[in-house]
Coordinates of N, CA and C in Angstrom, one line a residue:
M160 N -29.2 37.8 16.9 CA -30.0 36.6 17.1 C -31.3 36.8 17.8
T161 N -32.2 36.0 17.6 CA -33.5 36.1 18.3 C -33.8 34.7 19.0
G162 N -34.2 34.7 20.2 CA -34.4 33.5 20.9 C -35.3 33.6 22.1
I163 N -35.4 32.4 22.8 CA -36.3 32.3 23.9 C -35.5 31.8 25.1
I164 N -35.9 32.4 26.3 CA -35.4 31.9 27.6 C -36.6 31.7 28.5
T165 N -36.6 30.5 29.0 CA -37.7 30.2 30.0 C -37.3 30.5 31.4
G166 N -38.3 30.8 32.2 CA -38.0 31.1 33.6 C -37.1 32.4 33.8
A167 N -37.4 33.4 33.0 CA -36.5 34.6 32.9 C -37.1 35.8 33.6
S168 N -37.9 35.6 34.7 CA -38.4 36.7 35.4 C -37.5 37.1 36.6
S169 N -36.5 36.3 36.9 CA -35.6 36.6 38.0 C -34.4 35.6 37.9
G170 N -33.4 35.8 38.8 CA -32.3 34.9 39.0 C -31.5 34.7 37.7
I171 N -31.1 33.4 37.5 CA -30.2 33.1 36.4 C -30.9 33.5 35.1
G172 N -32.2 33.1 34.9 CA -32.8 33.4 33.6 C -32.8 34.9 33.2
L173 N -33.2 35.7 34.2 CA -33.2 37.2 33.9 C -31.8 37.7 33.7
G174 N -30.8 37.1 34.5 CA -29.4 37.5 34.4 C -28.9 37.2 33.0
V175 N -29.2 36.0 32.5 CA -28.8 35.7 31.1 C -29.4 36.5 30.1
A176 N -30.7 36.8 30.3 CA -31.5 37.6 29.3 C -30.8 39.0 29.2
K177 N -30.4 39.6 30.3 CA -29.8 40.9 30.4 C -28.5 40.9 29.6
V178 N -27.7 39.9 29.8 CA -26.4 39.8 29.1 C -26.6 39.7 27.6
L179 N -27.5 38.8 27.2 CA -27.8 38.7 25.8 C -28.4 39.9 25.2
A180 N -29.3 40.6 25.9 CA -29.8 41.8 25.4 C -28.8 42.9 25.2
A181 N -27.9 43.0 26.2 CA -26.8 44.0 26.1 C -25.9 43.7 24.9
A182 N -25.8 42.4 24.5 CA -24.9 42.0 23.4 C -25.6 42.2 22.1
G183 N -26.9 42.6 22.1 CA -27.6 42.9 20.9 C -28.6 41.8 20.4
H184 N -28.7 40.8 21.2 CA -29.7 39.7 20.9 C -31.1 40.2 21.3
T185 N -32.1 39.6 20.7 CA -33.5 39.8 21.1 C -34.0 38.6 21.8
V186 N -34.5 38.8 23.0 CA -34.8 37.7 23.9 C -36.3 37.8 24.3
Y187 N -37.0 36.7 24.0 CA -38.3 36.5 24.5 C -38.3 35.7 25.8
A188 N -38.6 36.4 26.9 CA -38.5 35.8 28.2 C -39.9 35.3 28.7
I189 N -40.0 34.0 28.8 CA -41.2 33.3 29.2 C -41.2 33.0 30.6
S190 N -42.2 33.4 31.4 CA -42.3 33.1 32.8 C -43.8 33.1 33.2
R191 N -44.0 32.6 34.4 CA -45.4 32.5 34.9 C -45.9 33.9 35.2
T192 N -45.0 34.8 35.6 CA -45.4 36.2 35.9 C -45.5 37.1 34.6
G193 N -44.8 36.8 33.6 CA -44.8 37.6 32.4 C -44.1 38.9 32.6
A194 N -43.3 39.1 33.6 CA -42.6 40.3 33.9 C -41.6 40.0 35.0
P195 N -40.6 40.9 35.1 CA -39.6 40.7 36.2 C -40.3 40.7 37.6
K196 N -39.9 39.8 38.4 CA -40.5 39.7 39.8 C -40.2 41.0 40.6
D197 N -39.0 41.5 40.3 CA -38.7 42.8 41.0 C -39.2 43.9 40.1
A198 N -40.2 44.6 40.7 CA -40.8 45.7 39.9 C -39.9 46.9 39.6
S199 N -38.8 47.0 40.3 CA -37.9 48.1 40.1 C -36.9 47.7 39.0
E200 N -36.9 46.5 38.5 CA -36.0 46.1 37.4 C -36.1 47.0 36.2
K201 N -35.0 47.5 35.7 CA -35.0 48.4 34.6 C -35.3 47.6 33.3
A202 N -36.2 48.1 32.5 CA -36.7 47.5 31.3 C -35.6 47.6 30.2
S203 N -35.6 46.6 29.3 CA -34.7 46.6 28.2 C -35.6 46.4 26.9
E204 N -35.4 47.2 25.9 CA -36.2 47.0 24.7 C -35.8 45.7 24.0
N205 N -34.7 45.1 24.3 CA -34.4 43.8 23.7 C -34.9 42.6 24.4
I206 N -35.6 42.8 25.5 CA -36.2 41.7 26.3 C -37.7 41.9 26.3
I207 N -38.4 40.9 25.7 CA -39.8 40.9 25.6 C -40.4 39.9 26.5
H208 N -41.0 40.3 27.6 CA -41.6 39.3 28.6 C -42.9 38.8 28.1
I209 N -43.1 37.5 28.3 CA -44.3 36.8 27.9 C -44.8 35.9 29.0
K210 N -46.0 36.0 29.4 CA -46.6 35.2 30.5 C -47.0 33.9 29.9
G211 N -46.6 32.8 30.5 CA -46.9 31.5 30.0 C -46.5 30.4 30.9
D212 N -47.2 29.2 30.8 CA -46.8 28.0 31.6 C -46.1 27.1 30.6
I213 N -44.8 26.8 30.9 CA -44.1 26.0 29.9 C -44.6 24.5 29.9
C214 N -45.4 24.1 30.9 CA -45.9 22.8 30.9 C -47.2 22.7 30.1
D215 N -47.7 23.8 29.6 CA -48.9 23.8 28.7 C -48.4 23.8 27.3
A216 N -48.3 22.6 26.7 CA -47.7 22.4 25.4 C -48.5 23.1 24.3
K217 N -49.8 23.1 24.4 CA -50.6 23.8 23.4 C -50.3 25.3 23.4
A218 N -50.3 25.9 24.6 CA -50.0 27.3 24.7 C -48.6 27.7 24.2
M219 N -47.6 26.8 24.6 CA -46.2 27.0 24.2 C -46.1 26.9 22.7
K220 N -46.8 26.0 22.0 CA -46.8 25.9 20.6 C -47.2 27.2 19.9
A221 N -48.3 27.8 20.5 CA -48.8 29.0 19.9 C -47.7 30.1 20.1
V222 N -47.1 30.2 21.3 CA -46.1 31.2 21.5 C -44.9 31.0 20.6
V223 N -44.4 29.8 20.5 CA -43.2 29.5 19.6 C -43.5 29.8 18.2
D224 N -44.7 29.4 17.7 CA -45.0 29.6 16.3 C -45.2 31.1 16.0
E225 N -45.7 31.8 16.9 CA -45.9 33.3 16.7 C -44.5 33.9 16.5
I226 N -43.6 33.6 17.5 CA -42.2 34.2 17.4 C -41.5 33.7 16.2
G227 N -41.6 32.4 15.9 CA -40.8 31.8 14.8 C -41.3 32.2 13.5
S228 N -42.6 32.4 13.3 CA -43.1 32.8 12.0 C -42.8 34.2 11.7
K229 N -42.7 35.1 12.7 CA -42.5 36.5 12.5 C -41.0 36.8 12.5
H230 N -40.2 36.2 13.4 CA -38.8 36.6 13.6 C -37.8 35.5 13.4
G231 N -38.3 34.3 13.3 CA -37.3 33.1 13.3 C -36.9 32.9 14.8
I232 N -36.3 31.7 15.0 CA -35.7 31.4 16.3 C -34.3 30.9 16.2
D233 N -33.4 31.6 16.7 CA -32.0 31.2 16.6 C -31.5 30.4 17.8
F234 N -32.1 30.6 19.0 CA -31.7 29.9 20.2 C -32.8 29.7 21.2
L235 N -32.6 28.7 22.0 CA -33.5 28.4 23.1 C -32.7 28.1 24.3
V236 N -33.0 28.8 25.4 CA -32.3 28.5 26.7 C -33.4 28.0 27.6
N237 N -33.3 26.7 27.9 CA -34.2 26.0 28.9 C -33.7 26.2 30.3
N238 N -34.3 27.2 31.0 CA -33.8 27.6 32.3 C -34.8 27.3 33.4
A239 N -36.1 27.4 33.1 CA -37.1 27.2 34.2 C -36.9 25.9 34.9
G240 N -37.1 25.9 36.2 CA -37.0 24.7 37.0 C -37.6 24.9 38.4
I241 N -38.0 23.8 39.0 CA -38.5 23.8 40.4 C -37.9 22.7 41.2
T242 N -38.1 22.7 42.5 CA -37.6 21.7 43.4 C -38.6 21.5 44.5
V243 N -38.5 20.4 45.3 CA -39.2 20.2 46.5 C -38.2 19.8 47.5
K244 N -38.2 20.5 48.7 CA -37.2 20.2 49.7 C -37.9 19.3 50.8
R245 N -37.5 18.0 50.7 CA -38.1 17.0 51.7 C -37.3 15.7 51.5
R246 N -37.3 14.9 52.6 CA -36.7 13.6 52.5 C -37.4 12.7 51.5
A247 N -36.6 11.9 50.8 CA -37.2 11.1 49.7 C -38.4 10.3 50.1
E248 N -38.4 9.7 51.3 CA -39.5 8.8 51.7 C -40.8 9.6 51.9
E249 N -40.7 10.9 52.0 CA -41.8 11.8 52.2 C -42.4 12.4 51.0
I250 N -41.7 12.3 49.9 CA -42.1 12.8 48.6 C -43.3 12.1 48.0
T251 N -44.3 12.8 47.6 CA -45.5 12.2 47.0 C -45.2 11.9 45.6
D252 N -46.0 11.0 45.0 CA -45.9 10.8 43.6 C -46.2 12.0 42.8
E253 N -47.1 12.8 43.2 CA -47.5 14.0 42.5 C -46.3 15.0 42.5
E254 N -45.6 15.1 43.6 CA -44.5 16.1 43.7 C -43.4 15.6 42.8
F255 N -43.1 14.3 42.8 CA -42.0 13.8 42.0 C -42.3 14.0 40.5
E256 N -43.6 13.8 40.1 CA -44.0 13.9 38.8 C -43.9 15.4 38.3
R257 N -44.3 16.3 39.2 CA -44.3 17.7 38.9 C -42.9 18.2 38.6
V258 N -42.0 17.8 39.5 CA -40.6 18.3 39.3 C -40.1 17.8 38.0
H259 N -40.4 16.6 37.6 CA -39.9 16.1 36.3 C -40.7 16.7 35.1
R260 N -41.9 17.0 35.3 CA -42.7 17.6 34.3 C -42.1 19.0 33.9
V261 N -41.8 19.8 34.9 CA -41.2 21.1 34.7 C -39.8 21.0 34.3
N262 N -39.0 20.2 34.9 CA -37.5 20.2 34.7 C -37.1 19.3 33.6
V263 N -37.9 18.4 33.1 CA -37.4 17.4 32.1 C -38.4 17.5 30.9
F264 N -39.7 17.2 31.1 CA -40.6 17.2 30.0 C -40.7 18.5 29.3
A265 N -40.9 19.6 30.0 CA -41.1 20.9 29.4 C -39.9 21.3 28.6
P266 N -38.6 21.2 29.0 CA -37.5 21.5 28.1 C -37.5 20.6 26.9
F267 N -37.8 19.4 27.0 CA -37.9 18.5 25.8 C -38.9 19.0 24.9
R268 N -40.1 19.3 25.4 CA -41.2 19.8 24.5 C -40.9 21.1 23.9
M269 N -40.3 22.0 24.6 CA -39.9 23.3 24.1 C -38.8 23.1 23.0
S270 N -37.9 22.2 23.2 CA -36.9 21.9 22.2 C -37.5 21.4 20.9
V271 N -38.5 20.5 21.0 CA -39.1 19.9 19.8 C -40.0 21.0 19.1
L272 N -40.6 21.9 19.9 CA -41.5 22.9 19.3 C -40.6 23.9 18.5
C273 N -39.4 24.2 19.1 CA -38.5 25.2 18.4 C -37.7 24.6 17.3
Y274 N -37.7 23.2 17.2 CA -36.8 22.5 16.2 C -37.0 23.0 14.8
P275 N -38.2 23.2 14.3 CA -38.3 23.6 12.9 C -37.7 24.9 12.6
Y276 N -37.7 25.8 13.6 CA -37.2 27.2 13.4 C -35.7 27.2 13.6
L277 N -35.2 26.4 14.6 CA -33.8 26.3 14.9 C -33.1 25.7 13.7
K278 N -33.7 24.8 13.1 CA -33.1 24.1 11.9 C -32.8 25.1 10.8
K279 N -33.6 26.1 10.7 CA -33.4 27.1 9.6 C -32.6 28.3 10.0
A280 N -32.1 28.3 11.2 CA -31.3 29.5 11.7 C -30.0 29.7 10.8
P281 N -29.8 30.9 10.4 CA -28.6 31.2 9.5 C -27.3 30.7 10.1
A282 N -27.1 30.9 11.4 CA -25.7 30.5 11.9 C -25.8 29.4 12.9
K283 N -26.6 28.4 12.6 CA -26.9 27.2 13.4 C -27.8 27.6 14.5
G284 N -28.8 26.7 14.8 CA -29.7 26.9 15.9 C -29.0 26.4 17.2
R285 N -29.2 27.1 18.3 CA -28.5 26.7 19.5 C -29.6 26.4 20.6
I286 N -29.4 25.3 21.3 CA -30.2 25.0 22.5 C -29.2 24.9 23.6
I287 N -29.5 25.6 24.7 CA -28.7 25.5 25.9 C -29.6 25.2 27.1
N288 N -29.4 24.1 27.7 CA -30.1 23.6 28.8 C -29.4 24.0 30.1
I289 N -30.1 24.5 31.1 CA -29.5 24.8 32.4 C -29.6 23.5 33.2
S290 N -28.5 22.9 33.4 CA -28.5 21.6 34.2 C -28.2 22.0 35.7
S291 N -27.3 21.4 36.4 CA -27.0 21.7 37.8 C -25.9 20.9 38.3
M292 N -25.3 21.3 39.4 CA -24.4 20.5 40.1 C -25.1 19.2 40.5
A293 N -26.4 19.2 40.7 CA -27.2 18.1 41.1 C -27.2 17.0 40.0
A294 N -26.8 17.3 38.8 CA -26.6 16.3 37.7 C -25.3 15.5 37.9
H295 N -24.4 16.0 38.8 CA -23.1 15.4 38.9 C -22.9 14.9 40.4
L296 N -23.5 15.6 41.3 CA -23.3 15.3 42.8 C -24.6 15.0 43.5
G297 N -24.5 14.2 44.5 CA -25.7 13.9 45.3 C -26.0 15.0 46.4
F298 N -27.3 15.4 46.5 CA -27.7 16.3 47.5 C -28.9 15.8 48.3
E299 N -28.8 15.9 49.6 CA -29.9 15.4 50.4 C -31.1 16.4 50.3
L300 N -32.3 15.9 50.5 CA -33.6 16.6 50.6 C -34.1 17.1 49.2
V301 N -33.4 16.8 48.2 CA -33.8 17.2 46.8 C -33.6 16.1 45.8
V302 N -33.9 14.9 46.2 CA -33.6 13.8 45.3 C -34.4 13.9 43.9
P303 N -35.6 14.3 43.9 CA -36.3 14.4 42.6 C -35.6 15.4 41.7
Y304 N -35.1 16.5 42.3 CA -34.4 17.5 41.6 C -33.1 16.9 41.0
C305 N -32.4 16.2 41.8 CA -31.2 15.5 41.3 C -31.5 14.6 40.1
S306 N -32.6 13.8 40.3 CA -33.0 12.9 39.2 C -33.3 13.7 37.9
S307 N -34.0 14.8 38.1 CA -34.4 15.6 36.9 C -33.3 16.2 36.2
K308 N -32.3 16.7 37.0 CA -31.1 17.3 36.3 C -30.2 16.3 35.7
G309 N -30.1 15.1 36.3 CA -29.4 14.0 35.6 C -30.1 13.7 34.2
A310 N -31.4 13.7 34.2 CA -32.1 13.5 33.0 C -31.9 14.6 32.0
I311 N -31.8 15.8 32.4 CA -31.5 16.9 31.5 C -30.1 16.8 30.8
L312 N -29.2 16.3 31.6 CA -27.8 16.1 31.1 C -27.9 15.0 30.0
A313 N -28.6 13.9 30.2 CA -28.7 12.9 29.2 C -29.5 13.3 28.0
Q314 N -30.5 14.1 28.3 CA -31.3 14.7 27.2 C -30.5 15.6 26.3
T315 N -29.6 16.4 26.9 CA -28.7 17.3 26.1 C -27.9 16.5 25.2
R316 N -27.3 15.4 25.7 CA -26.4 14.6 24.9 C -27.2 13.9 23.8
G317 N -28.3 13.4 24.1 CA -29.2 12.7 23.1 C -29.6 13.5 22.0
L318 N -30.1 14.7 22.3 CA -30.5 15.7 21.3 C -29.3 16.2 20.4
A319 N -28.2 16.4 21.1 CA -27.0 16.8 20.4 C -26.6 15.9 19.3
I320 N -26.7 14.6 19.6 CA -26.4 13.6 18.6 C -27.5 13.4 17.5
E321 N -28.7 13.4 18.0 CA -29.8 13.2 17.0 C -29.9 14.4 16.0
W322 N -29.7 15.6 16.5 CA -29.8 16.8 15.7 C -28.5 17.3 15.2
A323 N -27.4 16.6 15.3 CA -26.1 17.0 14.8 C -26.1 17.4 13.4
N324 N -26.8 16.8 12.5 CA -26.8 17.1 11.1 C -28.0 17.9 10.7
D325 N -28.7 18.5 11.7 CA -29.9 19.3 11.4 C -29.6 20.8 11.7
N326 N -28.3 21.2 11.7 CA -28.0 22.6 11.8 C -28.3 23.1 13.3
I327 N -28.2 22.2 14.2 CA -28.5 22.6 15.6 C -27.4 22.0 16.6
T328 N -26.9 22.9 17.5 CA -26.1 22.4 18.5 C -26.9 22.4 19.8
V329 N -26.5 21.5 20.7 CA -27.2 21.3 22.0 C -26.2 21.2 23.1
N330 N -26.1 22.1 24.0 CA -25.2 22.0 25.2 C -25.9 22.4 26.5
S331 N -25.3 22.2 27.6 CA -25.8 22.5 28.8 C -24.8 23.2 29.7
I332 N -25.3 24.0 30.7 CA -24.5 24.7 31.7 C -25.0 24.2 33.1
A333 N -24.0 23.8 33.9 CA -24.3 23.4 35.3 C -23.9 24.5 36.2
P334 N -24.8 25.3 36.7 CA -24.4 26.4 37.6 C -24.1 25.8 39.0
G335 N -23.2 26.5 39.7 CA -23.0 26.2 41.1 C -24.1 27.0 41.9
W336 N -23.7 27.6 42.9 CA -24.7 28.3 43.7 C -24.8 29.8 43.4
F337 N -25.9 30.2 42.8 CA -26.2 31.6 42.4 C -27.4 32.1 43.2
P338 N -27.5 33.4 43.4 CA -28.7 33.9 44.1 C -29.9 33.7 43.2
S339 N -30.9 33.0 43.7 CA -32.1 32.7 43.0 C -33.2 32.3 44.0
E340 N -34.4 32.4 43.6 CA -35.5 32.0 44.5 C -35.4 30.5 44.8
L341 N -35.0 29.7 43.8 CA -34.9 28.3 44.0 C -33.8 27.9 45.0
S342 N -32.6 28.5 44.8 CA -31.5 28.2 45.7 C -31.8 28.7 47.1
K343 N -32.5 29.8 47.3 CA -32.8 30.3 48.6 C -33.8 29.4 49.3
S344 N -34.6 28.7 48.5 CA -35.7 27.9 49.1 C -35.1 26.6 49.7
V345 N -33.9 26.3 49.4 CA -33.2 25.0 50.0 C -32.0 25.4 50.8
M346 N -31.8 26.6 51.2 CA -30.6 27.0 51.9 C -30.9 27.8 53.1
D347 N -30.6 27.2 54.3 CA -30.6 28.0 55.5 C -29.2 28.4 55.9
E348 N -29.0 29.1 57.0 CA -27.6 29.6 57.3 C -26.6 28.4 57.4
K349 N -27.0 27.3 58.0 CA -26.1 26.2 58.2 C -25.7 25.7 56.8
R350 N -26.7 25.5 56.0 CA -26.4 24.9 54.6 C -25.5 25.9 53.8
K351 N -25.8 27.2 54.0 CA -25.1 28.3 53.3 C -23.6 28.1 53.7
A352 N -23.3 28.0 55.0 CA -21.9 27.8 55.4 C -21.3 26.6 54.8
Q353 N -22.0 25.5 54.8 CA -21.5 24.2 54.2 C -21.2 24.4 52.7
I354 N -22.1 25.1 52.0 CA -21.9 25.3 50.6 C -20.7 26.1 50.3
L355 N -20.5 27.2 51.0 CA -19.4 28.1 50.8 C -18.1 27.4 51.1
S356 N -18.1 26.6 52.1 CA -16.8 25.9 52.5 C -16.5 24.8 51.5
R357 N -17.5 24.3 50.7 CA -17.2 23.3 49.7 C -16.7 23.8 48.4
M358 N -16.7 25.1 48.2 CA -16.3 25.7 46.9 C -14.9 26.4 47.1
P359 N -14.0 26.0 46.3 CA -12.6 26.6 46.4 C -12.7 28.1 46.3
L360 N -13.6 28.7 45.6 CA -13.6 30.2 45.5 C -14.4 30.8 46.7
H361 N -15.1 30.0 47.5 CA -15.8 30.4 48.7 C -16.7 31.6 48.5
S362 N -17.4 31.7 47.4 CA -18.3 32.8 47.2 C -19.4 32.3 46.2
F363 N -20.5 33.0 46.3 CA -21.6 32.7 45.3 C -21.3 33.3 44.0
G364 N -21.9 32.7 42.9 CA -21.7 33.2 41.6 C -22.5 34.4 41.2
D365 N -22.1 35.1 40.1 CA -22.8 36.2 39.6 C -23.4 35.7 38.3
T366 N -24.7 36.0 38.1 CA -25.4 35.5 36.9 C -24.8 36.0 35.6
K367 N -24.0 37.1 35.7 CA -23.3 37.5 34.5 C -22.3 36.5 33.9
D368 N -21.8 35.6 34.8 CA -20.9 34.6 34.4 C -21.6 33.5 33.5
I369 N -22.8 33.2 34.0 CA -23.7 32.3 33.2 C -24.0 32.9 31.8
G370 N -24.4 34.2 31.9 CA -24.8 34.9 30.7 C -23.7 35.0 29.7
G371 N -22.5 35.2 30.2 CA -21.3 35.3 29.3 C -21.0 34.0 28.6
L372 N -21.2 32.9 29.3 CA -21.0 31.6 28.7 C -22.1 31.3 27.7
V373 N -23.3 31.6 28.0 CA -24.4 31.5 27.0 C -24.1 32.3 25.8
N374 N -23.7 33.5 26.0 CA -23.4 34.4 24.8 C -22.3 33.8 24.0
F375 N -21.3 33.2 24.6 CA -20.2 32.5 23.9 C -20.8 31.3 23.1
L376 N -21.6 30.5 23.7 CA -22.2 29.3 23.0 C -23.1 29.7 21.9
L377 N -23.6 31.0 21.8 CA -24.3 31.5 20.7 C -23.5 32.0 19.6
S378 N -22.2 32.2 19.8 CA -21.3 32.9 18.9 C -20.8 32.0 17.8
D379 N -20.2 32.6 16.8 CA -19.6 31.9 15.7 C -18.4 31.0 16.2
S380 N -17.9 31.3 17.3 CA -16.7 30.5 17.9 C -17.2 29.2 18.5
A381 N -18.5 29.0 18.6 CA -19.0 27.8 19.2 C -19.8 26.9 18.3
T382 N -19.6 27.0 17.0 CA -20.4 26.2 16.1 C -20.0 24.8 16.0
Y383 N -18.8 24.5 16.6 CA -18.3 23.1 16.5 C -18.4 22.4 17.9
I384 N -19.2 23.1 18.8 CA -19.3 22.6 20.2 C -20.7 22.0 20.3
T385 N -20.9 20.8 20.7 CA -22.2 20.2 20.9 C -22.1 19.0 21.8
G386 N -23.2 18.8 22.6 CA -23.2 17.6 23.5 C -22.4 17.8 24.8
C387 N -22.0 19.1 25.1 CA -21.1 19.3 26.3 C -21.9 20.0 27.4
D388 N -21.4 19.7 28.6 CA -22.0 20.3 29.9 C -20.8 21.1 30.5
Y389 N -21.1 22.4 30.8 CA -20.1 23.3 31.3 C -20.4 23.7 32.8
A390 N -19.5 23.4 33.7 CA -19.7 23.7 35.1 C -19.2 25.2 35.3
V391 N -20.1 26.0 35.9 CA -19.8 27.3 36.3 C -20.1 27.3 37.8
D392 N -19.1 26.9 38.6 CA -19.4 26.5 40.0 C -18.4 26.9 41.0
G393 N -17.5 27.8 40.7 CA -16.5 28.2 41.7 C -15.5 27.1 42.0
G394 N -15.4 26.0 41.2 CA -14.5 24.9 41.4 C -15.1 23.8 42.2
A395 N -16.4 23.8 42.5 CA -17.0 22.7 43.3 C -16.8 21.3 42.8
L396 N -17.0 21.1 41.5 CA -16.8 19.8 40.9 C -15.3 19.3 41.0
A397 N -14.4 20.2 40.9 CA -13.0 19.9 40.9 C -12.4 19.6 42.3
F398 N -13.2 20.0 43.3 CA -12.7 20.0 44.7 C -12.6 18.6 45.2
G399 N -11.4 18.1 45.5 CA -11.3 16.7 46.1 C -11.5 16.7 47.6
F400 N -11.3 15.5 48.1 CA -11.5 15.3 49.6 C -10.2 14.9 50.3

């Protein structure tokens, strides 16, 4: 299969790209850097890095059309995301709008741009959105992020229904706490201890687990699965009080 992953220069995005590449898929990794953030990262011939701003719809249309016209597009993984760490009453309108532009509008626009190619995919087109625990649970200091990920969950279900007869499945994955620049930006030592104590497995995740689930959702075994959100969270959502 050939497809696109956004925000794939590090963290979950790059981790997923590496798993898919190892499984034989061709991955076009779109990011602001256009390369792995870690210069020592070993290159893979199955991962093609592309520099681009996913909020630039015109530029993304050119990228999608170039990939789609030459190779077709079998899957899209909407992974890129941002957050702002601040109390709600201190968040500016511009900050709120930017979080939603990156986390909600850009995945929607990327899905629409890829739609004509996904519709023609031989083994069903697949869209996988990276949601979050924040789509299910409340977290302080990141209310715009919570709002955006709740929207992504609703968007996943809406597109899954609308495109159900268009040869496309749409699902999402809600990661727990994985090593990434975004998670590090909102986690000091105190919060780290709180997070680990809140998870039954008491450990951070490995991006290979996310990649493995994405790879399954691209497989022939997942053609009847759509509109679902999968938690990969060390048991956090299941943990009672």
